[in-house]
Short mmCIF file of C-alpha atoms and ligand atoms in Angstrom, two decimals:
data_model
loop_
_atom_site.label_atom_id
_atom_site.label_comp_id
_atom_site.label_asym_id
_atom_site.label_seq_id
_atom_site.Cartn_x
_atom_site.Cartn_y
_atom_site.Cartn_z
CA MET A 1 -107.97 -222.27 5.92
CA PRO A 2 -109.39 -219.20 6.04
CA GLU A 3 -106.55 -216.68 5.77
CA PRO A 4 -106.16 -213.92 8.53
CA ILE A 5 -106.81 -210.43 7.59
CA HIS A 6 -103.88 -208.18 9.18
CA ALA A 7 -104.57 -205.15 10.88
CA GLN A 8 -103.94 -202.23 8.16
CA ARG A 9 -104.11 -198.40 8.54
CA SER A 10 -106.73 -196.90 7.01
CA SER A 11 -107.65 -193.54 6.13
CA SER A 12 -110.57 -193.58 8.51
CA SER A 13 -110.25 -193.87 12.12
CA THR A 14 -113.15 -196.54 13.03
CA THR A 15 -113.53 -199.92 11.74
CA LEU A 16 -117.15 -200.40 11.10
CA ALA A 17 -116.74 -203.78 10.38
CA ARG A 18 -114.35 -206.66 9.25
CA VAL A 19 -115.85 -209.43 7.21
CA ASP A 20 -114.86 -212.24 4.76
CA ALA A 21 -117.15 -210.42 2.12
CA ALA A 22 -118.45 -206.75 1.63
CA VAL A 23 -121.36 -206.29 -0.86
CA VAL A 24 -121.35 -202.48 -2.32
CA GLY A 25 -124.72 -201.81 -3.58
CA GLY A 26 -128.24 -203.34 -2.42
CA GLY A 27 -129.87 -203.55 -6.09
CA PRO A 28 -130.51 -206.65 -8.06
CA ALA A 29 -126.84 -207.57 -8.57
CA GLY A 30 -125.81 -207.15 -4.66
CA LEU A 31 -129.06 -208.78 -3.39
CA MET A 32 -128.26 -211.88 -5.74
CA ALA A 33 -124.86 -211.74 -4.27
CA ALA A 34 -125.65 -211.53 -0.83
CA ARG A 35 -128.14 -214.27 -1.20
CA ALA A 36 -125.70 -216.86 -2.60
CA LEU A 37 -123.10 -215.64 0.12
CA LYS A 38 -125.74 -216.16 2.82
CA ALA A 39 -126.68 -219.83 1.29
CA ARG A 40 -122.94 -220.89 1.70
CA GLY A 41 -122.58 -219.44 5.36
CA VAL A 42 -120.37 -216.80 4.68
CA ASP A 43 -119.55 -213.84 7.17
CA PHE A 44 -120.92 -210.52 4.89
CA VAL A 45 -122.47 -207.23 5.24
CA VAL A 46 -124.00 -205.48 2.36
CA LEU A 47 -123.29 -201.78 2.43
CA ASP A 48 -125.92 -199.04 0.47
CA LYS A 49 -126.11 -195.44 0.67
CA LYS A 50 -129.91 -195.50 0.30
CA ALA A 51 -132.54 -195.49 3.12
CA ALA A 52 -134.83 -198.42 2.12
CA ILE A 53 -134.40 -201.31 -0.01
CA GLY A 54 -136.02 -200.76 -3.42
CA TRP A 55 -136.46 -196.82 -3.22
CA PRO A 56 -135.69 -194.60 -4.79
CA LEU A 57 -136.97 -196.37 -7.96
CA ALA A 58 -134.79 -195.83 -11.14
CA CYS A 59 -136.01 -198.21 -13.75
CA GLY A 60 -138.49 -198.94 -16.23
CA GLU A 61 -138.89 -202.18 -14.53
CA GLY A 62 -139.54 -204.24 -17.56
CA ILE A 63 -137.87 -207.72 -17.89
CA LEU A 64 -138.62 -211.01 -20.19
CA LEU A 65 -140.25 -213.67 -18.21
CA HIS A 66 -138.05 -216.44 -19.16
CA GLU A 67 -135.05 -214.19 -17.75
CA ILE A 68 -136.56 -213.76 -14.38
CA GLU A 69 -137.51 -217.27 -14.31
CA SER A 70 -134.44 -218.78 -15.17
CA LEU A 71 -133.15 -217.29 -12.26
CA ASP A 72 -134.62 -220.14 -10.00
CA LEU A 73 -135.56 -218.15 -7.07
CA ASP A 74 -136.86 -219.51 -3.90
CA PHE A 75 -140.31 -217.55 -4.30
CA ASP A 76 -142.64 -217.19 -7.35
CA PRO A 77 -141.15 -213.99 -9.31
CA ARG A 78 -144.94 -213.87 -10.80
CA ALA A 79 -145.95 -212.65 -7.57
CA TYR A 80 -144.17 -209.43 -8.04
CA GLY A 81 -145.16 -208.09 -11.27
CA THR A 82 -147.46 -208.23 -14.35
CA LEU A 83 -147.59 -210.46 -17.28
CA SER A 84 -147.86 -209.49 -20.60
CA HIS A 85 -148.17 -211.22 -24.19
CA ARG A 86 -148.45 -208.08 -26.70
CA GLN A 87 -145.92 -205.72 -27.57
CA VAL A 88 -145.77 -203.18 -30.18
CA PHE A 89 -142.85 -201.34 -31.51
CA LEU A 90 -143.15 -197.76 -33.19
CA TYR A 91 -140.53 -195.90 -35.49
CA GLY A 92 -142.09 -192.90 -36.97
CA ARG A 93 -145.28 -194.68 -39.33
CA ILE A 94 -143.80 -198.11 -38.80
CA ARG A 95 -145.51 -200.29 -36.47
CA LYS A 96 -144.70 -203.68 -35.65
CA ARG A 97 -146.55 -205.88 -33.48
CA PHE A 98 -145.36 -208.85 -31.88
CA SER A 99 -145.97 -211.47 -29.22
CA ILE A 100 -143.59 -212.72 -26.55
CA ASP A 101 -144.13 -212.91 -22.61
CA THR A 102 -142.75 -209.52 -21.12
CA PHE A 103 -143.17 -209.20 -17.11
CA GLU A 104 -143.43 -205.47 -15.47
CA LEU A 105 -141.94 -206.02 -12.12
CA ASP A 106 -143.18 -203.96 -9.16
CA ARG A 107 -139.49 -203.46 -8.42
CA PRO A 108 -139.43 -201.98 -4.97
CA ARG A 109 -141.55 -204.82 -3.74
CA PHE A 110 -139.69 -207.28 -5.65
CA GLU A 111 -136.39 -206.33 -4.17
CA GLN A 112 -137.62 -205.96 -0.68
CA ARG A 113 -138.73 -209.74 -1.17
CA LEU A 114 -135.19 -210.55 -2.36
CA ALA A 115 -133.66 -208.89 0.57
CA GLU A 116 -135.57 -211.02 3.15
CA PRO A 117 -133.00 -213.52 3.79
CA VAL A 118 -130.10 -211.17 4.26
CA LEU A 119 -131.94 -208.35 5.87
CA LYS A 120 -129.56 -208.63 9.15
CA GLU A 121 -126.45 -208.33 6.80
CA ILE A 122 -127.81 -204.84 5.29
CA LEU A 123 -126.23 -201.69 6.40
CA LEU A 124 -128.58 -199.01 4.88
CA GLY A 125 -127.49 -195.23 5.04
CA THR A 126 -123.97 -196.09 4.35
CA ARG A 127 -122.14 -194.79 1.35
CA VAL A 128 -118.94 -196.11 0.09
CA ASN A 129 -116.69 -193.50 -0.61
CA ASP A 130 -113.57 -195.11 -1.55
CA VAL A 131 -112.38 -198.50 -2.22
CA ARG A 132 -108.69 -199.56 -1.83
CA GLU A 133 -107.51 -203.14 -2.27
CA THR A 134 -104.20 -204.35 -0.81
CA ARG A 135 -102.55 -207.74 -0.64
CA GLU A 136 -104.11 -208.40 2.56
CA ALA A 137 -107.74 -207.12 2.33
CA VAL A 138 -110.09 -204.52 0.73
CA PHE A 139 -110.56 -201.25 2.49
CA LEU A 140 -113.91 -199.73 1.99
CA GLU A 141 -114.12 -196.40 3.44
CA THR A 142 -117.83 -195.15 4.74
CA ASP A 143 -119.11 -192.24 6.02
CA ARG A 144 -119.57 -194.44 9.10
CA GLY A 145 -116.12 -196.01 9.35
CA THR A 146 -114.03 -198.27 7.38
CA VAL A 147 -115.05 -201.79 6.09
CA VAL A 148 -112.56 -204.30 5.79
CA ALA A 149 -113.13 -207.56 3.89
CA ARG A 150 -111.29 -210.28 2.58
CA VAL A 151 -113.33 -209.98 -1.01
CA ALA A 152 -115.31 -207.07 -2.16
CA ILE A 153 -118.31 -207.41 -4.57
CA LEU A 154 -118.94 -204.41 -6.34
CA ALA A 155 -122.66 -203.79 -7.43
CA LYS A 156 -123.13 -200.31 -6.78
CA GLY A 157 -124.59 -199.18 -10.04
CA PRO A 158 -123.38 -197.01 -12.72
CA ASP A 159 -119.81 -195.81 -12.19
CA ASN A 160 -117.38 -194.11 -14.65
CA ARG A 161 -114.38 -193.41 -12.10
CA LEU A 162 -113.98 -196.10 -9.60
CA PRO A 163 -113.52 -199.07 -12.28
CA ILE A 164 -110.96 -197.19 -14.02
CA GLN A 165 -109.13 -196.24 -10.76
CA LEU A 166 -109.15 -199.83 -9.43
CA GLY A 167 -107.83 -200.76 -13.12
CA LEU A 168 -110.74 -203.08 -13.95
CA ALA A 169 -111.50 -200.38 -17.19
CA SER A 170 -109.70 -198.62 -19.42
CA LYS A 171 -112.31 -195.82 -20.84
CA LYS A 172 -115.53 -194.39 -19.65
CA GLN A 173 -119.02 -196.05 -20.39
CA GLU A 174 -121.60 -194.06 -23.03
CA MET A 175 -124.73 -193.61 -20.83
CA VAL A 176 -128.30 -193.64 -21.82
CA VAL A 177 -129.80 -190.75 -19.80
CA ALA A 178 -133.61 -191.84 -19.04
CA TYR A 179 -136.41 -190.04 -17.41
CA GLY A 180 -139.84 -190.72 -16.92
CA GLY A 181 -142.21 -192.16 -14.04
CA ARG A 182 -145.31 -194.16 -13.18
CA TYR A 183 -148.25 -193.28 -14.59
CA GLU A 184 -152.05 -193.79 -13.56
CA GLY A 185 -155.15 -193.18 -15.61
CA CYS A 186 -153.87 -194.63 -18.59
CA ARG A 187 -155.94 -196.50 -20.90
CA ILE A 188 -154.02 -199.89 -22.11
CA PRO A 189 -157.30 -202.44 -21.92
CA ASP A 190 -154.92 -205.37 -23.58
CA LEU A 191 -151.86 -204.95 -21.48
CA THR A 192 -149.74 -203.83 -24.56
CA TRP A 193 -146.03 -202.94 -24.20
CA THR A 194 -145.05 -200.17 -26.00
CA ILE A 195 -141.43 -199.24 -27.52
CA ASP A 196 -140.94 -196.16 -29.62
CA LEU A 197 -137.89 -195.57 -31.29
CA VAL A 198 -138.32 -191.72 -31.31
CA GLU A 199 -137.38 -190.01 -34.40
CA GLY A 200 -135.57 -186.78 -34.96
CA LEU A 201 -133.35 -186.57 -31.94
CA ASP A 202 -130.25 -187.50 -33.57
CA THR A 203 -129.31 -189.89 -31.48
CA LEU A 204 -130.84 -193.34 -30.43
CA SER A 205 -133.71 -192.83 -28.41
CA TYR A 206 -136.37 -194.90 -27.01
CA PHE A 207 -139.67 -194.21 -25.31
CA TRP A 208 -141.33 -197.05 -23.08
CA ILE A 209 -145.02 -197.57 -21.92
CA PHE A 210 -144.87 -200.71 -19.95
CA PRO A 211 -148.09 -201.41 -18.13
CA SER A 212 -148.64 -202.82 -14.61
CA SER A 213 -152.56 -203.04 -15.01
CA GLU A 214 -154.98 -201.55 -17.75
CA THR A 215 -154.48 -198.11 -15.89
CA ARG A 216 -151.20 -198.23 -14.60
CA ALA A 217 -147.69 -198.00 -16.38
CA ASN A 218 -144.13 -197.32 -16.00
CA VAL A 219 -143.27 -194.75 -18.81
CA GLY A 220 -139.97 -193.19 -19.88
CA LEU A 221 -137.79 -191.65 -22.47
CA GLY A 222 -134.13 -192.64 -22.73
CA TYR A 223 -131.55 -191.26 -25.58
CA LEU A 224 -127.69 -192.23 -25.72
CA ASN A 225 -125.99 -189.28 -24.54
CA ARG A 226 -123.15 -187.49 -26.25
CA PRO A 227 -121.49 -183.87 -26.24
CA ASN A 228 -123.53 -181.05 -27.42
CA LEU A 229 -126.92 -182.68 -27.98
CA GLY A 230 -128.78 -180.04 -26.64
CA ILE A 231 -131.42 -182.23 -25.77
CA ASN A 232 -133.87 -181.12 -22.86
CA LEU A 233 -135.29 -184.65 -21.77
CA ARG A 234 -138.24 -183.48 -19.79
CA GLU A 235 -139.55 -181.36 -22.70
CA GLU A 236 -138.97 -184.51 -25.39
CA PHE A 237 -140.48 -186.75 -22.74
CA ALA A 238 -143.71 -184.39 -22.29
CA LYS A 239 -144.00 -184.31 -26.31
CA VAL A 240 -143.81 -187.99 -26.84
CA VAL A 241 -146.15 -188.73 -24.14
CA ALA A 242 -148.89 -186.08 -25.48
CA ARG A 243 -148.43 -188.52 -28.69
CA HIS A 244 -149.71 -191.38 -27.29
CA ALA A 245 -153.34 -192.06 -26.90
CA ALA A 246 -153.00 -194.42 -24.28
CA LEU A 247 -151.69 -191.52 -21.95
CA ALA A 248 -154.22 -188.95 -22.69
CA GLY A 249 -155.64 -187.82 -19.47
CA ALA A 250 -153.08 -190.28 -17.24
CA ARG A 251 -150.89 -188.36 -14.71
CA MET A 252 -147.28 -189.12 -13.12
CA THR A 253 -147.65 -190.53 -9.72
CA LEU A 254 -143.91 -191.16 -9.36
CA GLU A 255 -140.90 -189.57 -11.03
CA VAL A 256 -138.33 -191.89 -12.22
CA GLY A 257 -134.89 -191.11 -14.08
CA GLY A 258 -131.06 -191.84 -13.96
CA SER A 259 -127.90 -193.09 -16.20
CA ILE A 260 -127.64 -196.62 -18.02
CA PRO A 261 -123.98 -197.49 -19.09
CA VAL A 262 -124.39 -199.36 -22.37
CA SER A 263 -120.98 -199.47 -23.94
CA GLY A 264 -120.74 -203.21 -22.65
CA ALA A 265 -118.71 -204.99 -19.95
CA ILE A 266 -115.40 -203.22 -18.59
CA ASP A 267 -112.26 -204.83 -19.74
CA ARG A 268 -111.89 -206.84 -16.62
CA THR A 269 -114.56 -207.93 -13.85
CA TYR A 270 -112.38 -209.24 -10.75
CA SER A 271 -108.91 -208.76 -9.47
CA ASP A 272 -107.16 -210.63 -6.67
CA ARG A 273 -110.08 -209.38 -3.93
CA ILE A 274 -112.74 -207.78 -5.91
CA LEU A 275 -115.66 -208.95 -8.08
CA ALA A 276 -117.36 -206.25 -10.27
CA CYS A 277 -121.18 -206.71 -11.32
CA GLY A 278 -124.12 -205.00 -12.90
CA ASP A 279 -124.20 -201.84 -14.05
CA PHE A 280 -120.87 -201.34 -12.16
CA ALA A 281 -119.80 -203.61 -14.68
CA GLY A 282 -121.24 -202.68 -17.67
CA GLN A 283 -123.24 -205.67 -17.57
CA VAL A 284 -126.19 -204.11 -19.58
CA GLY A 285 -128.30 -205.01 -22.72
CA ALA A 286 -128.97 -203.36 -26.00
CA LEU A 287 -131.77 -201.00 -24.90
CA GLY A 288 -130.64 -200.45 -21.48
CA ASP A 289 -132.16 -203.63 -20.00
CA GLY A 290 -129.78 -204.54 -17.13
CA ILE A 291 -132.24 -206.35 -14.36
CA TYR A 292 -131.63 -209.71 -15.64
CA TYR A 293 -128.10 -209.31 -16.40
CA ALA A 294 -127.34 -208.00 -12.83
CA MET A 295 -129.22 -210.54 -10.83
CA ALA A 296 -127.49 -213.46 -12.88
CA ALA A 297 -124.01 -211.75 -12.53
CA GLY A 298 -124.52 -211.10 -8.83
CA LYS A 299 -125.57 -214.56 -7.91
CA LEU A 300 -122.30 -215.96 -9.82
CA ALA A 301 -120.18 -213.38 -7.88
CA GLY A 302 -121.70 -214.41 -4.74
CA GLU A 303 -121.01 -217.89 -5.54
CA VAL A 304 -117.44 -217.65 -6.53
CA ALA A 305 -116.63 -215.24 -3.63
CA SER A 306 -118.00 -218.10 -1.49
CA ASP A 307 -115.81 -220.84 -2.87
CA ALA A 308 -112.78 -218.52 -2.52
CA ILE A 309 -113.43 -217.60 0.87
CA GLU A 310 -113.97 -221.50 2.02
CA THR A 311 -110.91 -222.66 0.27
CA GLY A 312 -108.56 -219.91 1.59
CA ARG A 313 -108.04 -219.10 -2.13
CA VAL A 314 -108.55 -215.50 -2.32
CA GLN A 315 -106.63 -214.58 -5.47
CA ALA A 316 -107.03 -213.50 -9.17
CA SER A 317 -106.76 -216.69 -10.46
CA THR A 318 -109.71 -218.23 -8.32
CA LEU A 319 -111.57 -215.29 -8.74
CA ALA A 320 -111.41 -215.39 -12.53
CA ALA A 321 -114.20 -218.04 -12.40
CA TYR A 322 -116.58 -215.34 -11.89
CA GLU A 323 -115.36 -213.93 -15.32
CA SER A 324 -115.60 -217.46 -17.04
CA ARG A 325 -118.90 -218.11 -15.89
CA TRP A 326 -120.77 -215.10 -16.56
CA LYS A 327 -119.24 -214.92 -20.06
CA ALA A 328 -120.45 -218.50 -20.48
CA ALA A 329 -123.85 -217.45 -19.16
CA PHE A 330 -124.55 -214.37 -21.34
CA SER A 331 -121.71 -212.48 -23.09
CA GLY A 332 -123.39 -213.77 -26.49
CA PRO A 333 -126.41 -212.00 -25.90
CA LEU A 334 -124.72 -208.73 -24.42
CA GLU A 335 -122.17 -208.52 -27.17
CA ALA A 336 -124.97 -208.88 -29.64
CA GLY A 337 -127.01 -206.29 -28.52
CA LEU A 338 -124.04 -204.14 -28.04
CA SER A 339 -123.21 -204.73 -31.88
CA PHE A 340 -127.39 -203.86 -32.52
CA ARG A 341 -127.18 -200.91 -30.69
CA ARG A 342 -124.35 -199.43 -32.49
CA ILE A 343 -125.60 -200.31 -35.71
CA LEU A 344 -129.08 -198.73 -34.72
CA ASP A 345 -127.40 -195.66 -33.36
CA TRP A 346 -125.41 -195.23 -36.30
CA ALA A 347 -128.39 -195.95 -38.79
CA VAL A 348 -130.53 -193.15 -36.74
CA ARG A 349 -127.71 -190.63 -37.20
CA ALA A 350 -127.01 -191.34 -40.76
CA GLY A 351 -130.75 -190.69 -41.22
CA ILE A 352 -131.22 -194.47 -42.86
CA ALA A 353 -132.86 -195.92 -39.69
CA ARG A 354 -136.23 -196.54 -41.51
CA PRO A 355 -135.28 -199.63 -43.56
CA LEU A 356 -133.30 -200.89 -40.51
CA VAL A 357 -136.07 -200.91 -38.30
CA ARG A 358 -138.46 -202.30 -40.91
CA PHE A 359 -136.29 -205.65 -41.21
CA LEU A 360 -135.90 -205.80 -37.61
CA PRO A 361 -136.64 -209.29 -36.66
CA ALA A 362 -137.96 -208.06 -33.26
CA PRO A 363 -137.14 -205.19 -31.34
CA LEU A 364 -137.26 -206.53 -27.57
CA GLY A 365 -134.45 -208.80 -26.60
CA PRO A 366 -132.76 -209.00 -30.03
CA ALA A 367 -129.73 -209.84 -28.57
CA ILE A 368 -131.64 -213.17 -27.23
CA LEU A 369 -133.29 -213.90 -30.33
CA PHE A 370 -130.02 -213.72 -32.70
CA GLY A 371 -128.41 -217.01 -32.77
CA GLY A 372 -124.38 -217.55 -33.33
CA HIS A 373 -124.17 -216.72 -37.15
CA LEU A 374 -126.38 -213.53 -36.70
CA ARG A 375 -124.40 -212.21 -34.13
CA ARG A 376 -121.13 -212.66 -35.82
CA THR A 377 -122.51 -211.13 -38.64
CA LEU A 378 -123.66 -208.13 -36.68
CA GLY A 379 -120.12 -207.89 -35.18
CA LEU A 380 -118.79 -207.65 -38.53
CA ILE A 381 -121.47 -205.01 -39.83
CA GLU A 382 -120.73 -202.92 -36.90
CA ARG A 383 -116.69 -203.30 -37.64
CA THR A 384 -117.50 -202.12 -41.31
CA LEU A 385 -119.33 -199.05 -40.08
CA ASP A 386 -116.64 -198.28 -37.32
CA ARG A 387 -114.07 -198.39 -40.51
CA LEU A 388 -116.33 -196.38 -42.90
CA ALA A 389 -116.82 -193.88 -39.99
CA ARG A 390 -113.26 -193.30 -39.54
C1 FAD B 401 -134.77 -194.79 -15.86
C2 FAD B 401 -134.04 -196.32 -16.15
C3 FAD B 401 -134.97 -197.17 -16.41
C4 FAD B 401 -134.63 -198.31 -16.71
N1 FAD B 401 -135.39 -199.60 -17.22
C5 FAD B 401 -135.22 -200.62 -17.24
C6 FAD B 401 -136.01 -201.89 -17.58
O1 FAD B 401 -137.10 -201.42 -17.84
N2 FAD B 401 -135.29 -203.04 -17.69
C7 FAD B 401 -134.27 -203.30 -17.41
O2 FAD B 401 -133.95 -204.58 -17.31
N3 FAD B 401 -133.23 -202.51 -16.80
C8 FAD B 401 -133.65 -201.21 -16.72
N4 FAD B 401 -133.19 -200.28 -16.32
C9 FAD B 401 -131.29 -200.61 -16.16
C10 FAD B 401 -131.28 -201.35 -14.63
O3 FAD B 401 -132.42 -200.42 -13.69
C11 FAD B 401 -130.29 -201.41 -14.38
O4 FAD B 401 -129.51 -202.29 -14.98
C12 FAD B 401 -130.16 -202.21 -12.78
O5 FAD B 401 -130.97 -201.68 -11.89
C13 FAD B 401 -128.78 -202.69 -12.75
O6 FAD B 401 -128.79 -203.10 -11.27
P1 FAD B 401 -127.37 -203.28 -10.51
O7 FAD B 401 -127.92 -203.68 -9.01
O8 FAD B 401 -126.27 -203.49 -11.08
O9 FAD B 401 -127.13 -201.51 -9.87
P2 FAD B 401 -128.54 -200.60 -9.17
O10 FAD B 401 -129.83 -201.09 -9.37
O11 FAD B 401 -128.27 -199.02 -9.66
O12 FAD B 401 -128.15 -200.53 -7.52
C14 FAD B 401 -127.03 -200.24 -6.81
C15 FAD B 401 -127.14 -199.81 -5.78
O13 FAD B 401 -125.86 -199.48 -4.96
C16 FAD B 401 -126.44 -198.28 -4.30
N5 FAD B 401 -124.85 -197.41 -4.14
C17 FAD B 401 -124.48 -196.67 -5.28
N6 FAD B 401 -123.23 -196.07 -5.05
C18 FAD B 401 -123.34 -196.14 -3.66
C19 FAD B 401 -122.12 -196.07 -2.93
N7 FAD B 401 -121.49 -195.05 -3.17
N8 FAD B 401 -121.99 -196.38 -1.77
C20 FAD B 401 -123.10 -197.56 -1.20
N9 FAD B 401 -124.23 -197.65 -1.98
C21 FAD B 401 -124.01 -197.14 -3.30
C22 FAD B 401 -127.47 -197.64 -5.02
O14 FAD B 401 -128.10 -197.11 -3.75
C23 FAD B 401 -128.20 -198.85 -5.28
O15 FAD B 401 -129.08 -199.35 -4.23
C24 FAD B 401 -133.02 -199.04 -16.08
C25 FAD B 401 -132.53 -197.94 -15.50
C26 FAD B 401 -132.86 -196.61 -15.60
C27 FAD B 401 -132.10 -195.35 -15.07
#
C-alpha cells in the first residue's frame, strides 16, 4: 500500500508537483534513475536547472567501451560516439602505448537519446535551491515552487554543501578543476587517445586529447586543486596545447570546463527518503572519470526507489539496498582508483613520479585492471604514505 503524503507547511507558497519520486538533475545519473522509475511505472519528475538536455557540455566525453556496453541500454550506444583502439600515455619524455577499446561519446546527443523515454517527466529550467527531508516527505524548494516527493534521488552533480547539510557527508570533496573544449582541424589519423600527465604543476594534473574523428577531438587539462597553487588554468592549457603536434593549427569550437569531485564516495548514499548518486555522491574514478559510475548508480537508485515505493516501505532500511548494490557493483574499482590517484599525487609533489609512471601497468582505468590483492596493496601503500606525511 502506498503511504499518503501529508500536507506540510513549506517555505515556498506554491506546490509545483506532488509525486512519488523526484530526481534532481538530468545528467547521466539522473536520466538513468528516471528510466528505471519509468520502467516500473512510478509517478515521478526530473528537475533540472538547465534549458536543454545535454547542454552545456562539461565533459571530456571519454569512457571505456565495455563500461557503456555493460549498462544494457535499449539502444546501441556505439551509434553515439567514436571507438578507438589506440592510446598513448605521456609523462615528460616517458611515452607508453597501449591498446584497449575506448569510446568518445557525443555526450549531448547521447543524453538526448537517453532522455527520450522520460521527456514528459523532465522539468527543465527548474533549479532546486533547497532540500528538506521530514518523516512524511522530501520537500524540494525550486524557483517555480515546491516539489513534494516520497523519495528524492539527488543526482545534481558536484556539490560540497548539500551532502554535508543532509548528514550524508562529513567533509568536503577535493576537486579536480578542468578546462578545455571541442576542437576541429586536428590531425589524429589513427584516432589515438592521448593522456599526458603534465609535469611541473606541483599537483596531479592531466591533459587529454580524445578524438571523435581524425580531425575533431575533445581536449582538456585538469588538475587537483588545493589552496595557494596559483595555477592559471587557461594559460597552462594553452601551453600544453602548443606542445602537441596533433593540435597544430586546430581551433576550439566549444569551450568546456568544470569541477570533478575526486575524494571518493560520500559517507552515506541513502537516508530515510533520499538516495544520492553520481558526482553528487562522489562516485567518480581516479582521473575524474565519472560518466559510467553515474549511470550505473543512477540505474540502481531508480530500481531501489521503485521497490520502496511499490512495497510502501520508504525507509532507510529499504533504501540501504541501493548502497549495498552499488558497492557490490563498483566500489572496488572506485577505491583502487582513489588509492592510485593519491599515490600518484603524492609522487608528483615529492618529485618522484617518473619511476612510478614508468612502472604503471596501464594508465587508463587502472582501477579496472587492478585485481583484488593489488587493490589491497595500493591501500596499504596509501596508508603508509599518509603516515609518512604526518
Ligand atoms: C571538464 C570535465 C571533463 C570530464 N571528462 C570526463 C571524461 O572524459 N570521462 C568521464 O567519465 N567523466 C568525465 N568527467 C566527469 C563527468 O562529467 C561526471 O562524472 C558526470 O557528468 C557525472 O554525471 P552526473 O549525472 O552525476 O552529474 P552531471 O552530469 O553534473 O549532471 C547533473 C545535472 O544536475 C543539474 N543541476 C545541478 N544543480 C542543480 C540544481 N540546483 N537544480 C536542478 N538541477 C541541477 C545540472 O544542470 C546537470 O544537468 C568530466 C568532468 C568535467 C567537469
